[in-house]
Amino acid sequence: MYGDLGYKLAQHAKRTLALAHLPPYQTEMIRAMTREVRDLDKDVSNILTPFEGSFNPSAEPATACALLVNHLCMRRNKRCLLAYHRVRSDKMEEMCWSGSDVLDQQIQPQQHATGDGAGMSSEAGNQSSLSPEEEEYVRQYSDMLAAYKGQWTDIDLTGSLEAPRDLFIDVRVLKDAGEIQTEYG
């Protein structure tokens, strides 16, 4: 049925939000969804072929309804794909900002699951929960983030953006600036 794969992918993305790690990339499901979108597009093209560009929806309401359903199914599948990839990219960016090495972190759980890593086949050792495109994205994002953070080595950019609720706070001084007078004295 149209949209079943999109629903499963959306559920998977929702579960990913609650996890501390990134689950494996759903390659087969993504391929099946893109295949479904291509098939729907071919169906739309086949429906419109006899009309040769002069389709009047009011004259052919059944055909217009079939076109609408196919078009809405394609749009829904595309939205589900975009939502899934958005959740994954946000999770990868969050992991990069927290300072964890996403690429190493994806390989380590697999090594712990098999023991000391001995006896693993080369296929199992190369598996990652990231797709090759995501691995490249993480590499480039980490490089960009390192360059951005490198400009301000004295400031911790990963700190909390919440304002302190206490009336008195501790201030750590990085550089001696002499005597400073605030508006309250």
Coordinates of N, CA and C in Angstrom, one line a residue:
M1 N 0.8 -1.2 0.0 CA 0.0 0.0 0.0 C 0.9 1.2 0.0
Y2 N 0.4 2.2 -0.7 CA 1.2 3.5 -0.8 C 1.3 4.1 0.6
G3 N 2.5 4.6 1.0 CA 2.7 5.3 2.2 C 3.1 4.4 3.4
D4 N 3.0 3.1 3.3 CA 3.4 2.2 4.4 C 4.9 2.4 4.8
L5 N 5.7 2.5 3.8 CA 7.1 2.6 4.0 C 7.4 4.0 4.6
G6 N 6.7 5.0 4.2 CA 6.9 6.3 4.7 C 6.5 6.4 6.2
Y7 N 5.5 5.7 6.5 CA 5.0 5.6 7.9 C 6.1 4.9 8.8
K8 N 6.6 3.8 8.3 CA 7.7 3.1 9.0 C 8.9 3.9 9.2
L9 N 9.3 4.6 8.2 CA 10.4 5.5 8.3 C 10.2 6.6 9.2
A10 N 9.0 7.2 9.2 CA 8.7 8.3 10.2 C 8.8 7.8 11.6
Q11 N 8.3 6.5 11.9 CA 8.3 5.9 13.2 C 9.8 5.7 13.6
H12 N 10.6 5.3 12.7 CA 12.0 5.1 12.9 C 12.7 6.4 13.3
A13 N 12.4 7.4 12.6 CA 12.9 8.8 12.9 C 12.5 9.2 14.3
K14 N 11.2 9.0 14.6 CA 10.7 9.4 16.0 C 11.4 8.6 17.1
R15 N 11.7 7.3 16.9 CA 12.5 6.5 17.9 C 13.9 7.1 18.0
T16 N 14.5 7.5 16.9 CA 15.9 8.0 16.9 C 16.0 9.2 17.8
L17 N 15.0 10.0 17.8 CA 15.0 11.2 18.7 C 15.3 10.9 20.1
A18 N 14.8 9.8 20.6 CA 14.9 9.4 22.0 C 16.2 8.7 22.4
L19 N 17.0 8.3 21.3 CA 18.2 7.5 21.6 C 19.4 8.4 21.8
A20 N 20.4 7.9 22.5 CA 21.6 8.6 22.7 C 22.6 8.4 21.5
H21 N 22.4 7.3 20.8 CA 23.3 7.0 19.7 C 22.4 7.0 18.4
L22 N 23.1 6.8 17.3 CA 22.5 6.9 16.0 C 22.3 5.4 15.5
P23 N 21.0 5.0 15.3 CA 20.8 3.6 14.8 C 21.3 3.5 13.4
P24 N 21.4 2.2 12.9 CA 21.9 2.0 11.5 C 21.0 2.7 10.5
Y25 N 21.6 3.1 9.4 CA 20.9 3.8 8.3 C 20.0 2.8 7.6
Q26 N 18.8 3.1 7.3 CA 17.8 2.2 6.7 C 17.9 2.2 5.2
T27 N 19.0 1.7 4.7 CA 19.3 1.7 3.3 C 18.2 1.1 2.4
E28 N 17.8 -0.1 2.8 CA 16.8 -0.9 2.0 C 15.4 -0.2 2.0
M29 N 15.0 0.4 3.1 CA 13.8 1.1 3.2 C 13.8 2.4 2.3
I30 N 14.9 3.1 2.4 CA 15.1 4.3 1.6 C 15.0 3.9 0.1
R31 N 15.7 2.9 -0.3 CA 15.7 2.5 -1.7 C 14.3 2.1 -2.2
A32 N 13.6 1.4 -1.3 CA 12.2 1.0 -1.6 C 11.3 2.2 -1.8
M33 N 11.5 3.2 -0.9 CA 10.7 4.4 -1.0 C 11.0 5.2 -2.3
T34 N 12.2 5.3 -2.6 CA 12.6 6.0 -3.9 C 12.1 5.3 -5.1
R35 N 12.1 3.9 -5.0 CA 11.6 3.1 -6.1 C 10.0 3.3 -6.2
E36 N 9.4 3.4 -5.1 CA 7.9 3.7 -5.1 C 7.6 5.0 -5.7
V37 N 8.4 6.0 -5.3 CA 8.2 7.4 -5.9 C 8.4 7.4 -7.4
R38 N 9.4 6.7 -7.9 CA 9.7 6.6 -9.3 C 8.5 5.8 -10.0
D39 N 8.0 4.8 -9.4 CA 6.9 4.0 -10.0 C 5.6 4.9 -10.0
L40 N 5.4 5.7 -9.0 CA 4.3 6.6 -9.0 C 4.4 7.6 -10.1
D41 N 5.6 8.1 -10.3 CA 5.9 9.1 -11.3 C 5.6 8.5 -12.7
K42 N 6.0 7.3 -12.9 CA 5.8 6.6 -14.2 C 4.3 6.4 -14.4
D43 N 3.6 6.1 -13.3 CA 2.1 5.9 -13.4 C 1.5 7.2 -13.8
V44 N 1.9 8.3 -13.3 CA 1.4 9.6 -13.6 C 1.6 9.9 -15.1
S45 N 2.9 9.6 -15.5 CA 3.2 9.9 -16.9 C 2.4 9.0 -17.9
N46 N 2.2 7.7 -17.5 CA 1.3 6.8 -18.3 C -0.1 7.3 -18.4
I47 N -0.6 7.8 -17.3 CA -2.0 8.3 -17.2 C -2.1 9.5 -18.1
L48 N -1.1 10.4 -18.1 CA -1.2 11.6 -18.9 C -0.8 11.5 -20.4
T49 N -0.2 10.4 -20.8 CA 0.2 10.2 -22.1 C -0.9 10.3 -23.2
P50 N -2.1 9.7 -23.0 CA -3.1 9.8 -24.1 C -3.6 11.3 -24.2
F51 N -3.4 12.1 -23.2 CA -4.0 13.5 -23.3 C -3.1 14.4 -24.1
E52 N -1.8 14.1 -24.2 CA -0.8 14.9 -25.0 C -0.8 16.3 -24.5
G53 N -0.8 16.6 -23.2 CA -0.6 17.9 -22.7 C -1.9 18.7 -22.6
S54 N -3.0 18.2 -23.0 CA -4.3 19.0 -22.9 C -5.3 18.3 -22.0
F55 N -4.9 18.1 -20.8 CA -5.8 17.4 -19.8 C -6.7 18.4 -19.1
N56 N -8.0 18.1 -19.1 CA -9.0 18.9 -18.5 C -9.6 18.1 -17.3
P57 N -9.3 18.5 -16.1 CA -9.7 17.7 -14.9 C -11.2 17.6 -14.8
S58 N -11.9 18.7 -15.2 CA -13.4 18.7 -15.0 C -14.0 17.7 -16.0
A59 N -13.4 17.4 -17.2 CA -13.9 16.5 -18.2 C -13.6 15.1 -17.8
E60 N -12.6 14.8 -17.1 CA -12.2 13.5 -16.6 C -11.9 13.4 -15.1
P61 N -13.0 13.4 -14.3 CA -12.8 13.5 -12.9 C -12.1 12.2 -12.3
A62 N -12.4 11.1 -12.9 CA -11.8 9.9 -12.4 C -10.2 9.9 -12.6
T63 N -9.8 10.3 -13.7 CA -8.4 10.5 -14.0 C -7.8 11.5 -13.2
A64 N -8.5 12.6 -13.0 CA -8.0 13.7 -12.1 C -7.8 13.2 -10.7
C65 N -8.7 12.4 -10.2 CA -8.6 11.8 -8.9 C -7.4 10.9 -8.8
A66 N -7.2 10.0 -9.8 CA -6.0 9.1 -9.8 C -4.7 9.9 -9.8
L67 N -4.7 11.0 -10.6 CA -3.5 11.8 -10.6 C -3.2 12.5 -9.3
L68 N -4.3 12.9 -8.6 CA -4.2 13.6 -7.3 C -3.7 12.6 -6.3
V69 N -4.2 11.4 -6.2 CA -3.8 10.4 -5.3 C -2.3 10.1 -5.5
N70 N -1.9 9.8 -6.7 CA -0.5 9.5 -7.0 C 0.4 10.7 -6.6
H71 N 0.0 11.9 -6.9 CA 0.8 13.1 -6.6 C 1.0 13.2 -5.1
L72 N -0.1 13.1 -4.4 CA -0.1 13.2 -2.9 C 0.8 12.1 -2.3
C73 N 0.7 10.9 -2.8 CA 1.5 9.8 -2.3 C 3.0 10.1 -2.5
M74 N 3.3 10.7 -3.7 CA 4.7 11.0 -4.0 C 5.2 12.1 -3.0
R75 N 4.4 13.1 -2.8 CA 4.7 14.2 -1.9 C 4.9 13.7 -0.5
R76 N 4.0 12.9 0.0 CA 4.1 12.3 1.3 C 5.4 11.5 1.5
N77 N 5.7 10.7 0.6 CA 7.0 9.9 0.6 C 8.2 10.8 0.7
K78 N 8.2 11.8 -0.1 CA 9.3 12.7 -0.1 C 9.4 13.5 1.2
R79 N 8.3 13.9 1.8 CA 8.3 14.5 3.1 C 8.9 13.6 4.2
C80 N 8.5 12.3 4.1 CA 8.9 11.3 5.1 C 10.4 11.1 4.9
L81 N 10.9 11.1 3.7 CA 12.4 10.9 3.5 C 13.1 12.1 4.0
L82 N 12.6 13.3 3.7 CA 13.3 14.5 4.2 C 13.3 14.6 5.7
A83 N 12.2 14.2 6.4 CA 12.1 14.2 7.8 C 13.1 13.2 8.4
Y84 N 13.2 12.1 7.8 CA 14.1 11.0 8.3 C 15.5 11.6 8.2
H85 N 15.9 12.1 7.1 CA 17.3 12.6 6.9 C 17.5 13.8 7.8
R86 N 16.5 14.7 8.0 CA 16.7 15.8 8.9 C 17.0 15.4 10.3
V87 N 16.2 14.4 10.8 CA 16.4 13.9 12.2 C 17.9 13.3 12.3
R88 N 18.3 12.6 11.3 CA 19.6 12.0 11.4 C 20.7 13.1 11.3
S89 N 20.5 14.1 10.5 CA 21.6 15.1 10.4 C 21.6 16.0 11.6
D90 N 20.4 16.2 12.2 CA 20.4 17.0 13.5 C 21.1 16.2 14.6
K91 N 20.9 14.9 14.6 CA 21.5 14.1 15.6 C 23.1 14.0 15.4
M92 N 23.5 14.0 14.2 CA 24.9 14.0 13.9 C 25.5 15.3 14.3
E93 N 24.9 16.4 14.0 CA 25.4 17.7 14.3 C 25.4 17.9 15.8
E94 N 24.4 17.4 16.5 CA 24.4 17.5 18.0 C 25.6 16.7 18.6
M95 N 25.9 15.6 18.0 CA 27.0 14.8 18.5 C 28.3 15.5 18.2
C96 N 28.4 16.2 17.1 CA 29.6 16.9 16.8 C 29.8 18.1 17.7
W97 N 28.8 18.8 18.1 CA 28.8 19.9 19.0 C 29.2 19.5 20.4
S98 N 28.7 18.3 20.8 CA 29.0 17.8 22.1 C 30.5 17.4 22.3
G99 N 31.2 17.3 21.2 CA 32.6 17.0 21.2 C 32.9 15.5 21.0
S100 N 31.9 14.7 20.8 CA 32.2 13.3 20.6 C 32.6 13.0 19.1
D101 N 33.5 12.1 18.9 CA 33.9 11.8 17.5 C 32.9 10.8 17.0
V102 N 32.0 11.2 16.1 CA 30.9 10.4 15.6 C 31.3 9.2 14.9
L103 N 32.4 9.3 14.1 CA 32.8 8.2 13.2 C 33.4 7.1 14.1
D104 N 34.2 7.5 15.1 CA 34.8 6.5 16.0 C 33.7 5.8 16.9
Q105 N 32.8 6.7 17.3 CA 31.7 6.2 18.2 C 30.8 5.2 17.5
Q106 N 30.7 5.2 16.2 CA 29.8 4.3 15.5 C 30.5 2.9 15.3
I107 N 31.8 2.9 15.3 CA 32.5 1.6 15.1 C 32.7 0.9 16.5
Q108 N 32.9 1.7 17.6 CA 33.2 1.1 18.9 C 32.1 0.2 19.4
P109 N 30.8 0.5 19.3 CA 29.8 -0.4 19.9 C 29.8 -1.8 19.2
Q110 N 30.2 -1.8 17.9 CA 30.2 -3.1 17.2 C 31.4 -3.9 17.7
Q111 N 32.5 -3.3 18.0 CA 33.6 -4.0 18.5 C 33.4 -4.6 19.9
H112 N 32.6 -3.8 20.8 CA 32.3 -4.3 22.1 C 31.3 -5.4 22.0
A113 N 30.4 -5.4 21.0 CA 29.4 -6.5 20.9 C 30.1 -7.8 20.5
T114 N 31.2 -7.8 19.8 CA 31.9 -9.1 19.4 C 33.0 -9.4 20.4
G115 N 33.2 -8.7 21.4 CA 34.3 -9.0 22.4 C 35.4 -8.0 22.1
D116 N 36.6 -8.6 21.9 CA 37.8 -7.7 21.7 C 38.1 -7.3 20.3
G117 N 37.2 -7.7 19.4 CA 37.3 -7.3 18.0 C 38.0 -8.3 17.2
A118 N 38.6 -9.4 17.9 CA 39.2 -10.4 17.1 C 38.2 -11.3 16.5
G119 N 38.5 -11.9 15.3 CA 37.6 -12.8 14.6 C 36.6 -12.1 13.8
M120 N 36.6 -10.8 13.8 CA 35.6 -10.1 13.0 C 35.9 -10.2 11.5
S121 N 35.0 -10.4 10.7 CA 35.3 -10.4 9.2 C 35.5 -9.0 8.8
S122 N 36.1 -8.8 7.7 CA 36.3 -7.4 7.2 C 35.0 -6.7 6.9
E123 N 34.0 -7.5 6.5 CA 32.7 -6.8 6.2 C 32.1 -6.3 7.5
A124 N 32.2 -7.1 8.6 CA 31.6 -6.6 9.9 C 32.4 -5.5 10.4
G125 N 33.7 -5.5 10.2 CA 34.5 -4.4 10.7 C 34.3 -3.1 10.0
N126 N 33.9 -3.1 8.8 CA 33.7 -1.9 8.0 C 32.3 -1.3 8.1
Q127 N 31.4 -2.1 8.8 CA 30.0 -1.6 8.9 C 29.9 -0.5 9.9
S128 N 29.0 0.4 9.6 CA 28.8 1.6 10.4 C 27.4 1.9 10.4
S129 N 26.9 2.6 11.4 CA 25.5 3.0 11.4 C 25.2 4.2 10.5
L130 N 26.3 4.8 9.9 CA 26.2 5.9 9.0 C 26.3 5.4 7.6
S131 N 25.6 6.0 6.7 CA 25.7 5.8 5.3 C 27.1 6.4 4.8
P132 N 27.6 6.1 3.7 CA 28.8 6.7 3.2 C 28.7 8.2 3.0
E133 N 27.5 8.6 2.6 CA 27.2 10.1 2.4 C 27.2 10.8 3.8
E134 N 26.6 10.1 4.8 CA 26.6 10.7 6.1 C 28.0 10.8 6.7
E135 N 28.8 9.8 6.5 CA 30.2 9.8 7.0 C 30.9 11.0 6.4
E136 N 30.7 11.3 5.1 CA 31.3 12.4 4.5 C 30.8 13.7 5.0
Y137 N 29.5 13.8 5.3 CA 28.9 14.9 5.9 C 29.4 15.2 7.3
V138 N 29.6 14.2 8.1 CA 30.1 14.3 9.4 C 31.6 14.8 9.4
R139 N 32.4 14.3 8.4 CA 33.7 14.7 8.3 C 33.8 16.2 8.0
Q140 N 33.0 16.6 7.0 CA 33.1 18.0 6.5 C 32.5 18.9 7.6
Y141 N 31.4 18.5 8.3 CA 30.8 19.3 9.3 C 31.8 19.5 10.5
S142 N 32.5 18.4 10.9 CA 33.4 18.4 12.0 C 34.6 19.4 11.6
D143 N 35.1 19.3 10.4 CA 36.1 20.2 9.9 C 35.7 21.7 10.0
M144 N 34.5 21.9 9.5 CA 33.9 23.3 9.5 C 33.8 23.8 11.0
L145 N 33.3 22.9 11.9 CA 33.1 23.2 13.3 C 34.4 23.5 13.9
A146 N 35.4 22.7 13.6 CA 36.7 22.9 14.2 C 37.3 24.3 13.8
A147 N 37.1 24.6 12.5 CA 37.6 25.9 12.0 C 36.8 27.0 12.7
Y148 N 35.6 26.9 12.9 CA 34.7 27.9 13.5 C 35.1 28.1 15.0
K149 N 35.3 27.0 15.7 CA 35.7 27.1 17.1 C 37.1 27.5 17.2
G150 N 38.0 27.3 16.2 CA 39.4 27.7 16.3 C 39.6 29.2 16.3
Q151 N 38.6 29.9 15.9 CA 38.7 31.4 15.9 C 38.7 31.9 17.3
W152 N 37.9 31.3 18.2 CA 37.7 31.7 19.5 C 38.2 30.6 20.5
T153 N 39.5 30.5 20.6 CA 40.0 29.4 21.5 C 39.8 29.7 23.0
D154 N 39.6 30.9 23.3 CA 39.4 31.3 24.7 C 38.0 31.1 25.2
I155 N 37.0 30.9 24.3 CA 35.6 30.8 24.7 C 35.1 29.4 24.4
D156 N 34.4 28.9 25.4 CA 33.7 27.6 25.2 C 32.4 27.8 24.5
L157 N 32.3 27.5 23.2 CA 31.1 27.7 22.5 C 30.1 26.6 22.7
T158 N 30.5 25.5 23.4 CA 29.5 24.4 23.6 C 28.8 24.6 25.0
G159 N 29.1 25.7 25.7 CA 28.4 25.9 26.9 C 26.9 26.2 26.8
S160 N 26.3 26.2 27.9 CA 24.8 26.3 28.0 C 24.4 27.8 27.6
L161 N 23.3 27.9 26.9 CA 22.9 29.2 26.5 C 21.8 29.7 27.5
E162 N 21.5 29.0 28.5 CA 20.6 29.4 29.5 C 21.2 30.4 30.4
A163 N 20.5 31.4 30.8 CA 21.0 32.5 31.7 C 20.9 31.9 33.1
P164 N 21.9 32.3 33.9 CA 21.9 31.8 35.3 C 20.7 32.3 36.1
R165 N 20.2 31.5 37.0 CA 19.0 31.9 37.8 C 19.4 32.5 39.1
D166 N 20.6 32.2 39.6 CA 21.1 32.7 40.8 C 21.4 34.2 40.8
L167 N 21.3 34.9 41.9 CA 21.6 36.3 42.0 C 23.1 36.5 41.9
F168 N 23.9 35.6 42.5 CA 25.3 35.7 42.5 C 25.9 34.6 41.7
I169 N 26.8 34.9 40.8 CA 27.4 33.8 40.1 C 28.9 33.9 40.2
D170 N 29.6 32.8 40.0 CA 31.0 32.8 39.9 C 31.5 33.1 38.5
V171 N 32.5 34.0 38.5 CA 33.1 34.4 37.2 C 34.5 33.9 37.1
R172 N 34.9 33.2 36.1 CA 36.3 32.7 35.9 C 36.9 33.7 35.0
V173 N 38.1 34.2 35.4 CA 38.8 35.2 34.6 C 39.8 34.5 33.8
L174 N 39.8 34.7 32.5 CA 40.8 34.1 31.6 C 42.1 35.0 31.5
K175 N 41.9 36.3 31.6 CA 43.0 37.2 31.4 C 42.8 38.4 32.5
D176 N 43.9 38.8 33.1 CA 43.9 39.9 34.0 C 43.7 41.2 33.3
A177 N 42.6 41.9 33.5 CA 42.3 43.1 32.9 C 42.4 44.3 33.8
G178 N 42.9 44.1 35.0 CA 43.0 45.1 36.0 C 41.7 45.3 36.8
E179 N 41.4 46.5 37.3 CA 40.2 46.7 38.0 C 39.1 47.1 37.1
I180 N 38.0 46.4 37.3 CA 36.8 46.6 36.4 C 35.7 47.1 37.3
Q181 N 35.0 48.1 36.8 CA 33.8 48.6 37.6 C 32.6 48.4 36.8
T182 N 31.6 47.7 37.4 CA 30.3 47.5 36.7 C 29.3 48.6 37.0
E183 N 28.1 48.5 36.5 CA 27.1 49.5 36.7 C 26.6 49.5 38.1
Y184 N 26.9 48.4 38.9 CA 26.4 48.3 40.3 C 27.6 48.6 41.2
G185 N 28.7 48.9 40.7 CA 29.8 49.3 41.6 C 30.9 48.3 41.7

